[in-house]
Structure formats: structure tokens, C-alpha cells
Amino acid sequence: MTLLCLLTLPLLAHAGVYKWVDANGQTHFGDRPPARAASSEVEINAAPPRMDPSAEARHQNVTRFLDEQQREREKQQAAEQKIRQQSQKQEELCQKLQARLKYMASVSTFYDLNAQGERVFVSESENRAIRERFRQKVAKACDR
């Protein structure tokens, strides 16, 4: 509503103001010329708004304060967004590691490849050690 008033203000200021004197000698002003009387358009010069120096200083201080508050708010929002993104990445990594741990449980034994590209199966104790190291890695990555 305020915006609409501000937008129409220049149009109203540009609309003419008319002055006329009625049969009784009274002077009238209006935004439309009268139908039955001679009128003349009156030029209105709006005075620019003035602020005293202390009001201007207060206005500048408030503006600086509001700008600083906005910058702080934006900085805080950016930090919170970064934390949310890091948390999301951590959760995705945790889910991948847990899926891999579940897969490792279905594998009966692990192997290495030798220089000729052949599988060399590891011992049962090495299997247990590999699984335990990976469980610890998952626990550390998932904070559990």
C-alpha cells in the first residue's frame, strides 16, 4: 500500500492545482478547474526535505548499524550452510562405508594379486584383522 502511494505521488504532484474566486469573494483551490468560474493554475514548488545535522548523524549511524547487522547475518548463514554441507558429506561417506562393511561380511575370504596378476588368498587371521581394521574405520568415520 505504501509503495503504491509512493509511486502515485509524482503523478499527483504533477496534476494541476487550480485557484478561483466564487461569487461571494471566497478563494478556493482544487485539483480540477471549476465548470462555471474562471480559474488559474497555481504552480506548487515542494520544498526539499531538510534534516538537522544531528538527525542526519543519527540516520547515518542507524544505517551503518543495520548494514553491519546484515553482514553479520549473512556471515552466520554462510557458516551454517558450510556446516550443513560438511555434515551431509560426512553422512554420505558413513552410509557408503557401512554398505561396504556389510558387503565385507558376505565375503568369505580376501585376496591380494601377485606380480603375475594371480589371486593369493590371505590367512583367516589376516581376514579377521582386515575386517576389524575396516570396522574401526567405519566407527571412527561415523562417530560410533
Coordinates of C-alpha atoms in Angstrom, one line a residue:
M1 CA 0.0 0.0 0.0
T2 CA 2.8 2.4 0.9
L3 CA 4.6 1.5 -2.3
L4 CA 1.5 2.3 -4.3
C5 CA 1.2 5.7 -2.6
L6 CA 4.9 6.5 -3.3
L7 CA 4.5 5.6 -6.9
T8 CA 1.4 7.7 -7.4
L9 CA 2.9 10.7 -5.5
P10 CA 4.8 12.1 -8.6
L11 CA 1.6 11.8 -10.6
L12 CA -0.4 13.7 -8.0
A13 CA 2.3 16.4 -7.7
H14 CA 2.3 16.8 -11.5
A15 CA -1.5 17.1 -11.6
G16 CA -2.5 20.7 -11.6
V17 CA -3.9 22.8 -8.7
Y18 CA -6.4 25.4 -9.6
K19 CA -7.4 28.6 -7.9
W20 CA -10.7 30.5 -8.3
V21 CA -12.8 33.0 -6.5
D22 CA -16.6 32.3 -6.1
A23 CA -19.4 34.8 -6.3
N24 CA -19.1 35.6 -2.6
G25 CA -15.4 36.5 -3.0
Q26 CA -14.1 33.4 -1.3
T27 CA -10.9 31.9 -2.7
H28 CA -10.9 28.1 -3.4
F29 CA -8.3 25.6 -4.5
G30 CA -8.9 22.3 -6.2
D31 CA -7.4 19.6 -8.4
R32 CA -9.9 20.3 -11.2
P33 CA -10.9 23.6 -12.6
P34 CA -14.5 24.6 -11.8
A35 CA -17.1 24.4 -14.6
R36 CA -18.7 27.8 -14.1
A37 CA -15.9 30.0 -12.9
A38 CA -12.7 31.4 -14.2
S39 CA -9.7 29.7 -12.7
S40 CA -6.0 29.8 -12.9
E41 CA -3.5 27.0 -12.5
V42 CA -1.2 27.5 -9.4
E43 CA 2.4 26.4 -9.5
I44 CA 3.4 24.5 -6.4
N45 CA 7.0 24.1 -5.5
A46 CA 7.6 21.4 -3.0
A47 CA 10.4 22.3 -0.6
P48 CA 13.1 19.5 -0.4
P49 CA 13.0 17.8 3.0
R50 CA 15.6 19.0 5.4
M51 CA 17.3 17.2 8.2
D52 CA 19.1 18.9 11.0
P53 CA 22.8 17.8 11.4
S54 CA 22.1 15.7 14.5
A55 CA 19.2 13.8 12.8
E56 CA 21.4 13.2 9.8
A57 CA 24.2 11.8 12.0
R58 CA 21.6 9.5 13.8
H59 CA 20.3 8.4 10.4
Q60 CA 23.8 7.5 9.2
N61 CA 24.6 5.7 12.5
V62 CA 21.4 3.6 12.2
T63 CA 22.1 2.9 8.6
R64 CA 25.7 1.7 9.4
F65 CA 24.4 -0.4 12.3
L66 CA 21.8 -2.1 10.1
D67 CA 24.3 -2.7 7.3
E68 CA 26.7 -4.3 9.8
Q69 CA 23.9 -6.5 11.2
Q70 CA 23.0 -7.6 7.7
R71 CA 26.7 -8.5 7.0
E72 CA 26.9 -10.5 10.3
R73 CA 23.6 -12.3 9.5
E74 CA 24.9 -13.2 6.0
K75 CA 28.3 -14.4 7.5
Q76 CA 26.4 -16.6 10.1
Q77 CA 24.2 -18.0 7.4
A78 CA 27.2 -18.9 5.2
A79 CA 28.9 -20.6 8.2
E80 CA 25.7 -22.6 9.0
Q81 CA 25.4 -23.6 5.3
K82 CA 29.0 -24.8 5.3
I83 CA 28.4 -26.9 8.5
R84 CA 25.3 -28.4 6.9
Q85 CA 27.2 -29.3 3.7
Q86 CA 30.0 -30.9 5.7
S87 CA 27.6 -32.8 7.8
Q88 CA 25.8 -34.1 4.7
K89 CA 29.1 -35.2 3.1
Q90 CA 30.0 -37.0 6.4
E91 CA 26.7 -38.8 6.4
E92 CA 27.1 -39.9 2.8
L93 CA 30.6 -41.2 3.5
C94 CA 29.3 -43.0 6.5
Q95 CA 26.5 -44.7 4.5
K96 CA 29.0 -45.8 1.8
L97 CA 31.4 -47.3 4.4
Q98 CA 28.5 -49.1 6.2
A99 CA 27.4 -50.6 2.9
R100 CA 31.0 -51.7 2.2
L101 CA 31.2 -53.2 5.7
K102 CA 28.0 -55.1 5.1
Y103 CA 29.4 -56.4 1.8
M104 CA 32.7 -57.4 3.6
A105 CA 30.6 -59.6 5.9
S106 CA 29.3 -61.6 2.9
V107 CA 32.9 -62.2 1.5
S108 CA 34.3 -65.4 2.9
T109 CA 38.0 -64.6 2.4
F110 CA 40.2 -61.8 0.9
Y111 CA 43.0 -62.0 -1.5
D112 CA 45.9 -60.0 -3.0
L113 CA 47.1 -60.0 -6.5
N114 CA 50.7 -61.1 -7.1
A115 CA 53.1 -59.8 -9.8
Q116 CA 51.5 -62.2 -12.4
G117 CA 48.0 -60.9 -11.6
E118 CA 47.1 -64.2 -9.8
R119 CA 45.0 -64.2 -6.6
V120 CA 46.8 -65.0 -3.4
F121 CA 44.3 -65.7 -0.6
V122 CA 45.2 -64.4 2.8
S123 CA 45.0 -66.4 6.0
E124 CA 42.0 -66.5 8.4
S125 CA 43.8 -64.3 10.9
E126 CA 44.6 -61.8 8.2
N127 CA 40.9 -61.9 7.2
R128 CA 39.8 -61.1 10.8
A129 CA 42.4 -58.3 11.0
I130 CA 41.2 -56.7 7.7
R131 CA 37.6 -56.8 8.9
E132 CA 38.5 -55.4 12.3
R133 CA 40.5 -52.5 10.8
F134 CA 37.6 -51.7 8.5
R135 CA 35.1 -51.8 11.3
Q136 CA 37.2 -49.4 13.3
K137 CA 37.5 -47.1 10.3
V138 CA 33.7 -47.1 9.9
A139 CA 33.2 -46.5 13.6
K140 CA 35.6 -43.5 13.5
A141 CA 34.1 -42.1 10.3
C142 CA 30.5 -42.5 11.7
D143 CA 31.4 -41.3 15.2
R144 CA 30.2 -44.5 16.8

